[in-house]
XYZ file of C-alpha atoms in Angstrom:
456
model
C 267.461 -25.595 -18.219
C 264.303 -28.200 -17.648
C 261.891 -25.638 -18.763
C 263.447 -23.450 -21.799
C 260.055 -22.341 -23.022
C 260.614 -19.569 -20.777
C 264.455 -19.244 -20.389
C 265.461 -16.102 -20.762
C 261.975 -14.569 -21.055
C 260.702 -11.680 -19.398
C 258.728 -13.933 -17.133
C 261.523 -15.332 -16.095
C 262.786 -12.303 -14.716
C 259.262 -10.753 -13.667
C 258.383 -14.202 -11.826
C 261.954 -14.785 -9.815
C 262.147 -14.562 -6.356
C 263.060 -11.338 -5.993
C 260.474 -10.222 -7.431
C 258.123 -11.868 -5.217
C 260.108 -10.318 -2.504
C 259.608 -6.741 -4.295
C 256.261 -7.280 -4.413
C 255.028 -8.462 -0.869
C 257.374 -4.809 0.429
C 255.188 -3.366 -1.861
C 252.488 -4.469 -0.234
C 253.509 -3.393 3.107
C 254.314 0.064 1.760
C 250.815 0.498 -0.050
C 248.952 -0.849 3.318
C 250.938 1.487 5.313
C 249.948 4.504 2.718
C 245.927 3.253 3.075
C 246.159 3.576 6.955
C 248.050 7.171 7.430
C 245.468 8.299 4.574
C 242.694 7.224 6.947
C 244.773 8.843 10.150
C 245.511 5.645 11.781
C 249.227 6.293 11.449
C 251.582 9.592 10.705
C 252.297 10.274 7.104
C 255.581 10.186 7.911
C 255.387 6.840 9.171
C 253.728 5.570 5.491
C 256.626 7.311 3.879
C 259.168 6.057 5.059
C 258.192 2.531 5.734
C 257.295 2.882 1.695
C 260.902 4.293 0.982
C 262.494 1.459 2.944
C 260.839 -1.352 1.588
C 261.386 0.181 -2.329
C 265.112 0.119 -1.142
C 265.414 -2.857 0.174
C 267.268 -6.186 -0.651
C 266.376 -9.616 1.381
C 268.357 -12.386 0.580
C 266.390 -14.600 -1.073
C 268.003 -18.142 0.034
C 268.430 -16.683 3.160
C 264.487 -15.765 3.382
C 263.341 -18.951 2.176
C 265.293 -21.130 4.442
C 264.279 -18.907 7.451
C 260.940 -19.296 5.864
C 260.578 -23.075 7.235
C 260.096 -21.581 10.376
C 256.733 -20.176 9.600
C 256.086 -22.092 6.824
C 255.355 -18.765 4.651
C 257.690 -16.254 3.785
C 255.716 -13.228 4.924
C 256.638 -13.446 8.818
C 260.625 -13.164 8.168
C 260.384 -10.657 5.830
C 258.202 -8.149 7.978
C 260.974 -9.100 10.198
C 263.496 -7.852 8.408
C 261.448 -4.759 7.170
C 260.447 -3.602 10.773
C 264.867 -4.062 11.218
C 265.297 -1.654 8.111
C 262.482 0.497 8.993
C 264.158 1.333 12.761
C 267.281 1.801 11.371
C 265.611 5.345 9.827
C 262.976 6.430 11.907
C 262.280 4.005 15.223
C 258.899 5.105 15.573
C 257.710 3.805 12.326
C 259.150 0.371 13.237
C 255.358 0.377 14.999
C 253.258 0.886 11.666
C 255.308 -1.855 9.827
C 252.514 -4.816 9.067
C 249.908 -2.907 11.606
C 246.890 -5.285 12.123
C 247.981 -7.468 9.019
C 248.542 -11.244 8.481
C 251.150 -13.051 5.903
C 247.938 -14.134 3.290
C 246.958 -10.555 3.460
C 250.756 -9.587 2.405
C 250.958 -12.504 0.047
C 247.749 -13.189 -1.877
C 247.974 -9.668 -2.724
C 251.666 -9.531 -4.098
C 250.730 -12.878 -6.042
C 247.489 -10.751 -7.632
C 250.307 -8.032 -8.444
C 252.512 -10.520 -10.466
C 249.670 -11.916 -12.277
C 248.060 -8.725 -13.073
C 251.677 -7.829 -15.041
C 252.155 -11.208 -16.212
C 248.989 -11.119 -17.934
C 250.009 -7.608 -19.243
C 252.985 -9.362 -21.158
C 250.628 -12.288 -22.100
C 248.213 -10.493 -23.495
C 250.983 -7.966 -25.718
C 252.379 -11.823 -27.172
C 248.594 -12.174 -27.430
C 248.356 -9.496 -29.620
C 251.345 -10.520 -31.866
C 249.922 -13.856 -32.177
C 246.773 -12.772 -33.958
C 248.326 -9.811 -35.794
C 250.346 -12.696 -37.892
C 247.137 -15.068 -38.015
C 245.453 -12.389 -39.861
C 248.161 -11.877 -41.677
C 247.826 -15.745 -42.868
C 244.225 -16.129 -43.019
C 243.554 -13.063 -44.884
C 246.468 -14.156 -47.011
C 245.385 -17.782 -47.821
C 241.911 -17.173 -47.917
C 241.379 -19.264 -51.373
C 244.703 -21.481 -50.418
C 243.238 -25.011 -51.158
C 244.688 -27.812 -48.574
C 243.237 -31.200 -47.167
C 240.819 -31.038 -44.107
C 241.683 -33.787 -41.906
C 239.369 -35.684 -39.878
C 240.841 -38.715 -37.614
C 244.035 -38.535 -39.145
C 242.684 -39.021 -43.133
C 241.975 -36.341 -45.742
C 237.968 -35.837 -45.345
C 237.347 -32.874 -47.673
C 239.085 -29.730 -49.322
C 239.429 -26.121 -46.747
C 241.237 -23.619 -46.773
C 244.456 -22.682 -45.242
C 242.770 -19.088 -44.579
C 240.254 -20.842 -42.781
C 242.610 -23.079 -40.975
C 244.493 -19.502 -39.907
C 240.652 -18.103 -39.018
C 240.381 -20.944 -36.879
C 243.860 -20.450 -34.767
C 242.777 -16.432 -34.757
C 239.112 -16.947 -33.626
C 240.635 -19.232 -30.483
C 243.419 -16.379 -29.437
C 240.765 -13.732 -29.699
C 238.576 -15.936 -27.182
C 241.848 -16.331 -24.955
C 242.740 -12.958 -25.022
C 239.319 -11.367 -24.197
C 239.478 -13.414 -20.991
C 243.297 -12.584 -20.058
C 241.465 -9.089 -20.244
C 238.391 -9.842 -18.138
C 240.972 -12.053 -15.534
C 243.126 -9.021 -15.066
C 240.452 -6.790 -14.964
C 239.132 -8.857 -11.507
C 241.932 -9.696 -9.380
C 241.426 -8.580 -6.071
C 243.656 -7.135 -2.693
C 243.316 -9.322 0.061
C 243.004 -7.796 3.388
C 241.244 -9.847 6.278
C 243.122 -9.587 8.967
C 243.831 -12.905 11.150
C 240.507 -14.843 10.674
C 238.929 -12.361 7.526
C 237.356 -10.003 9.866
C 239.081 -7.319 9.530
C 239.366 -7.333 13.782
C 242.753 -5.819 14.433
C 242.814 -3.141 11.632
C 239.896 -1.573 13.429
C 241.487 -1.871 16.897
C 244.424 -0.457 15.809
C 242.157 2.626 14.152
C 240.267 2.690 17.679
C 241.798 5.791 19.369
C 242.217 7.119 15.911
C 240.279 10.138 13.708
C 239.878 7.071 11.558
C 238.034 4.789 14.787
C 234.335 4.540 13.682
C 232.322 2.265 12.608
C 233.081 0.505 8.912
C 236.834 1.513 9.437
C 238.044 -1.866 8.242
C 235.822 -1.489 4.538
C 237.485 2.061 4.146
C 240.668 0.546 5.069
C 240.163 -2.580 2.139
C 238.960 0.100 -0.447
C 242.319 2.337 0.365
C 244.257 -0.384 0.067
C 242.715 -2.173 -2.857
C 243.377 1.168 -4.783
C 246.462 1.592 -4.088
C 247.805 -1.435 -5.600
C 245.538 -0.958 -8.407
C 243.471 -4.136 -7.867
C 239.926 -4.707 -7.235
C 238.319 -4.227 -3.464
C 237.257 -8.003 -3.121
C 232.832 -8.499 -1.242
C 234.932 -10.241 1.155
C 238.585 -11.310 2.732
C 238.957 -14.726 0.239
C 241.613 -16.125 2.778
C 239.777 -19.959 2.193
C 237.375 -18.356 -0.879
C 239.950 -19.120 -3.955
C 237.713 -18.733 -6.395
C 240.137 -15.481 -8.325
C 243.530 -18.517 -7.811
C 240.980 -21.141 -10.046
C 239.863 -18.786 -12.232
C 243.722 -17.673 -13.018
C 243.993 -21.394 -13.265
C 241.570 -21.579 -16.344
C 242.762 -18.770 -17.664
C 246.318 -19.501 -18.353
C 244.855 -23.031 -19.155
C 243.063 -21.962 -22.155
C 245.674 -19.837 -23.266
C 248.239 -22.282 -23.456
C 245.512 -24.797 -24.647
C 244.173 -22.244 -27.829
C 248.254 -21.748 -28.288
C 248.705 -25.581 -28.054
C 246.664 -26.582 -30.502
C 247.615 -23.968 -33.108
C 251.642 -25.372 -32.957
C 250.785 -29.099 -32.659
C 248.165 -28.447 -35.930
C 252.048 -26.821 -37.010
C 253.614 -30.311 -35.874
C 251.913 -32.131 -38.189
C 251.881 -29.955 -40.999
C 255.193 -29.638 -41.153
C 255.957 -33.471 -40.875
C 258.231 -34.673 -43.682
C 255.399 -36.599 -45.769
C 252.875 -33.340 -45.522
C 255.620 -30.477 -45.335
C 252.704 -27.818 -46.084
C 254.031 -25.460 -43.420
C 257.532 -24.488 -42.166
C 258.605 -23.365 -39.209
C 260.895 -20.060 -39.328
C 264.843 -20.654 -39.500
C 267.216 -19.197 -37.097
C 270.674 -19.836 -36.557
C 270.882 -22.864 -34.745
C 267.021 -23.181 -34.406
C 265.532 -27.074 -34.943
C 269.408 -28.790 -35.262
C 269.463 -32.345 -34.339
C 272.382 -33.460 -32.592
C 273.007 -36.986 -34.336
C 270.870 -36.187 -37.759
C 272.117 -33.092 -40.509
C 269.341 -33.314 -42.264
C 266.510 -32.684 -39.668
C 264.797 -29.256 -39.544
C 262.742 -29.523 -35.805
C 259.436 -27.819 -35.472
C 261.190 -26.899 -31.985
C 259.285 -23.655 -31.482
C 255.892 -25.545 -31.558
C 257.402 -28.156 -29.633
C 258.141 -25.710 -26.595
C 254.405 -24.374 -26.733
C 253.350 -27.913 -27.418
C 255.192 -29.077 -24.182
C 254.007 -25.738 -22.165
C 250.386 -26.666 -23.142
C 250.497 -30.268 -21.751
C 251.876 -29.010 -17.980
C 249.520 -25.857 -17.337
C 246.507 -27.459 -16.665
C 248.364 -29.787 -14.381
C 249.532 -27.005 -12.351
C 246.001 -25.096 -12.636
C 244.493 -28.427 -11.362
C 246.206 -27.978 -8.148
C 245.146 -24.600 -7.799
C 241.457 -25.568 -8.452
C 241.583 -28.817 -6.256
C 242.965 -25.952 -3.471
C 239.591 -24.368 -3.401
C 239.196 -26.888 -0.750
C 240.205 -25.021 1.849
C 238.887 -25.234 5.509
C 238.260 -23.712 7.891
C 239.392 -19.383 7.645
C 242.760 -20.058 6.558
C 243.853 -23.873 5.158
C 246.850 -25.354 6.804
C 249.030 -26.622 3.537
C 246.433 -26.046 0.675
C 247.003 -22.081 0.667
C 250.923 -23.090 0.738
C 250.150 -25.541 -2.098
C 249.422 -22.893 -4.147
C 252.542 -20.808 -4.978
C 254.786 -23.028 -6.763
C 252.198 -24.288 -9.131
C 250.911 -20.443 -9.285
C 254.216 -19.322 -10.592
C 255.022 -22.188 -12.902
C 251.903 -21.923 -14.410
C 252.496 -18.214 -14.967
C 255.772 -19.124 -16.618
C 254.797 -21.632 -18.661
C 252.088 -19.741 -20.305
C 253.984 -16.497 -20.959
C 256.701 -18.497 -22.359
C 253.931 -20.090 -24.876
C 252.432 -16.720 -25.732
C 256.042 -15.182 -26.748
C 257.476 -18.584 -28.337
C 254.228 -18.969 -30.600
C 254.068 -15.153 -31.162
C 257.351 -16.202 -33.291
C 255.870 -19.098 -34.500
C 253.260 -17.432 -36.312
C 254.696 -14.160 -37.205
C 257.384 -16.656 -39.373
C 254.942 -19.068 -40.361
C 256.222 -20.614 -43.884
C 252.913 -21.822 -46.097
C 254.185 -24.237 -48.919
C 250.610 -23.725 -51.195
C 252.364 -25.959 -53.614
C 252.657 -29.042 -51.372
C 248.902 -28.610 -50.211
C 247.785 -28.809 -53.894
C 249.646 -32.003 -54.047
C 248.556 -33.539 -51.288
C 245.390 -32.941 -51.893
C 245.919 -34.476 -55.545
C 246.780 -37.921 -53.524
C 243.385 -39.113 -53.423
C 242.981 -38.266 -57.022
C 239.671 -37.030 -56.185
C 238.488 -38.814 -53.564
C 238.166 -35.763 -51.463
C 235.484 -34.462 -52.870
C 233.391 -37.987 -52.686
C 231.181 -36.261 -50.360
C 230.205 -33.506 -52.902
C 229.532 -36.648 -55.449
C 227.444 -38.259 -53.040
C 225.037 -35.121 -52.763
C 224.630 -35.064 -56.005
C 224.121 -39.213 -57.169
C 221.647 -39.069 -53.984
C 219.088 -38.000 -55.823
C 219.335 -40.409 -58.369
C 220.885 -43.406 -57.033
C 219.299 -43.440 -52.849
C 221.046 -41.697 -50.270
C 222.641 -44.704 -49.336
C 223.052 -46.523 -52.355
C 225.453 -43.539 -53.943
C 227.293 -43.587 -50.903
C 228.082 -47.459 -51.141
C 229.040 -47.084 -54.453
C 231.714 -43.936 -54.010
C 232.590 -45.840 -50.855
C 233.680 -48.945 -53.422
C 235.478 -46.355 -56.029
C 236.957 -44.537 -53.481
C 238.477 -48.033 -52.413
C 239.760 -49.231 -55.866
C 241.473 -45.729 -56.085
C 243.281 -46.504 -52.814
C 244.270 -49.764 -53.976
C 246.381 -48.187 -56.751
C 243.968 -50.012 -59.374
C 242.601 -46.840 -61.212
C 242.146 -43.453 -60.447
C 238.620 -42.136 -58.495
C 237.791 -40.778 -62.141
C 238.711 -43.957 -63.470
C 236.986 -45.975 -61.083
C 233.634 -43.420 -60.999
C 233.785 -44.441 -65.140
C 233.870 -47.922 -64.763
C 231.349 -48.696 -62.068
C 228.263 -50.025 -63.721
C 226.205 -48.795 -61.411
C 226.704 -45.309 -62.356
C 226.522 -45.279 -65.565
C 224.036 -43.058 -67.077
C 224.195 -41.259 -63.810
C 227.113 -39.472 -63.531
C 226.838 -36.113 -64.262
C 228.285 -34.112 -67.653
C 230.631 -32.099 -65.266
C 232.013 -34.824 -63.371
C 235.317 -33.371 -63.799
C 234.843 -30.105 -62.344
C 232.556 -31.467 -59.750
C 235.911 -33.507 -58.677
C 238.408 -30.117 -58.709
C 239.109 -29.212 -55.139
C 238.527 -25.864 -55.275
C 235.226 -26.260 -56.376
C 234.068 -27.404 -53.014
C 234.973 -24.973 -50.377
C 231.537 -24.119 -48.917
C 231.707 -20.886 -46.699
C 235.355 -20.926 -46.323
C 235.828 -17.547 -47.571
C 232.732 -16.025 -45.576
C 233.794 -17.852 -42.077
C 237.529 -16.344 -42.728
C 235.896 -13.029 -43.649
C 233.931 -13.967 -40.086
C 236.956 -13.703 -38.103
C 239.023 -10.968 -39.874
C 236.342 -8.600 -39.062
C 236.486 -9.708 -35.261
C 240.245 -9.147 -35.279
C 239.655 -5.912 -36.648
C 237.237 -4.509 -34.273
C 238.529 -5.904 -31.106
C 241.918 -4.572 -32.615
C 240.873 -1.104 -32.313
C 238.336 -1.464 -29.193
């Protein structure tokens, strides 16, 4: 209800907390699997400890209020797995959580979530910049006001505008790729050394020497993540770099719907936000027409860095495993997580129904009645006039104009100073469109990026 950027999403079903239970018994099912594949227990044992914990259901209110008594969740549920596990075949109640520790369980059912919520981020990802290049390419030539602290500074493009949004997603989504491509297992043991694994492997085929690397590789691969250099119990560099991750996505998304915010406020209205039945209703005004879609990626924006913060001031961690900054790190984890696929499917909509109102950009950028383009006049009067001499003087007509006492033309006429200056094609010097620069080539720029990382 508090958070509705992701009500109803499919994070909020992939992120619940049975989900997290699913994935810390899948953990214990793809540990058990790495040590009968090494001999250190029966295959039979990995089999059915993996059947039973696919099967099973653990109350989540139940688990987390047991939970206080460990102050993790890991401990009750191995509990209750080892219970399940009897139930079928008592001698595998042995090989449940065999040399393992809760971080081992947990950090590496957290890497599992994010690895598939950044699956789903990056698809939204995808849609995002499939409907910015649909709008750059589009409005390549579309002439609107660049704004620079809050005033009209000189004509762009709305295709470059787009180009802009697109060339930040691409950046965002090429590192939701390299993130997911890095997160690693965890599997230390107690302390990180990896002590107890090997013990248990001593009177095994598997009981040599390096036993406890074999054991992390196994592992690591069969959860599909990446064998870490070492156990990162109190090493949290892969939580802060999941931190800045989801950071800059909802940052790059951020800024694309509050650029929407402002666009589409009543005295600009150069963009609309797509209708839906009930979408952007205010509950005391009929008339209003809420940009609520880029409000709810707006609002997602401004909280994930908050959470990621935490995770990054968590990297202090001492000691082998941190009493209270590890546990500091889940709720913020998961929010974070939330927030940011929320943002990547609410502005996916955003920009696929994207209205562009050409019309209003023309006039607004008419209300300056050439003003806009003072900076083009200035380059060319500096050669005649001083640098800074033709910039006082547009500064005065440019003044006059906003007064309401003649036009910029007007005003450019009158002043003294220029007469005998101004050049024969004034006029078109002062038409908006004239004075794009490399609008068209930068857009051009960023298309062609789209494309090939598109197809890559």
């Amino acid at each position: 209800m508090l958070s509705p950027v992701w009500a109803g999403s499919r994070a909020a079903a992939d992120l619940s907390e049975e989900t997290w239970i699913d994935a810390m018994l899948e953990v214990e099912g793809a540990l058990a699997r790495a040590q009968a594949q090494l001999g250190v227990i029966p295959t039979r044992s990995a089999k059915v400890i993996t059947e039973v914990a696919r099967g099973l259901r653990i109350d989540a209110p139940m688990l987390a209020e047991r939970s206080r008594g460990a102050a993790n969740p890991v401990v009750v549920l191995v509990q209750e797995l080892t219970a399940a596990v009897r139930e079928v075949a008592p001698a595998a109640a042995d090989h449940v959580h065999l040399g393992s520790t809760s971080q081992d369980i947990l950090d590496s059912a957290a890497m599992l979530l994010v690895g598939h919520t950044l699956e789903v981020i990056g698809q939204d990802l995808s849609r995002v910049a499939a409907a910015l290049a649909v709008l750059a390419r589009r409005h390549r030539a579309t002439p609107m006001a660049a704004r620079t602290l809050a005033q009209h500074a000189v004509p762009t493009t709305f295709g470059l505008k787009a180009a802009g949004w697109l060339d930040s997603v691409l950046d965002a989504a090429l590192r939701v790729r390299q993130t997911a491509a890095s997160l690693p297992a965890q599997l230390g043991g107690a302390a990180g050394t990896l002590a107890a694994y090997e013990e248990y492997a001593r009177d095994t085929a598997a009981g040599r020497r390096g036993h406890g690397l074999e054991l992390a590789k196994h592992f690591a691969a069969e959860l599909g993540l990446v064998e870490p250099s070492v156990p990162w119990h109190s090493l949290r560099t892969p939580l802060c770099t999941i931190g800045g991750t989801l950071s800059q996505v909802t940052g790059v998304l951020g800024k694309f719907a509050l650029d929407v915010q402002t666009l589409s406020r009543t005295e600009i209205m150069e963009v609309v936000e797509p209708t839906a039945e009930g979408r952007g209703v205010s509950s005391a005004m009929p008339q209003k027409r809420n940009p609520v879609l880029a409000t709810l990626v707006v609002s997602a924006a401004r909280q994930v860095p908050l959470h990621s913060a935490v995770l990054a001031q968590c990297m202090l961690a001492e000691d082998e495993r941190a009493p209270g900054a590890w546990h500091a790190e889940w709720q913020p984890l998961r929010e974070a997580l939330r927030l940011t696929a929320g943002a990547a499917l609410t502005a996916a909509e955003l920009a696929e129904g994207l209205e562009v109102l050409p019309a209003r950009m023309r006039r607004n950028l008419e209300l300056t009645e050439g003003a806009v383009v003072a900076e083009r006049l200035n380059a060319v009067l500096a050669s005649r006039l001083g640098k800074a001499e033709s910039k006082r003087v547009l500064a005065g007509c440019a003044q006059r104009a906003a007064n309401g006492e003649v036009t910029f033309a007007e005003a450019l006429d009158e002043h003294p100073e220029l007469r005998g200056h101004l050049p024969a094609d004034v006029e078109q010097l002062l038409a908006p469109e004239g004075y794009l620069g490399a609008a068209e080539d930068l857009v051009t720029r960023v298309l062609t990026r789209q494309a090939r990382e598109e197809t890559s």
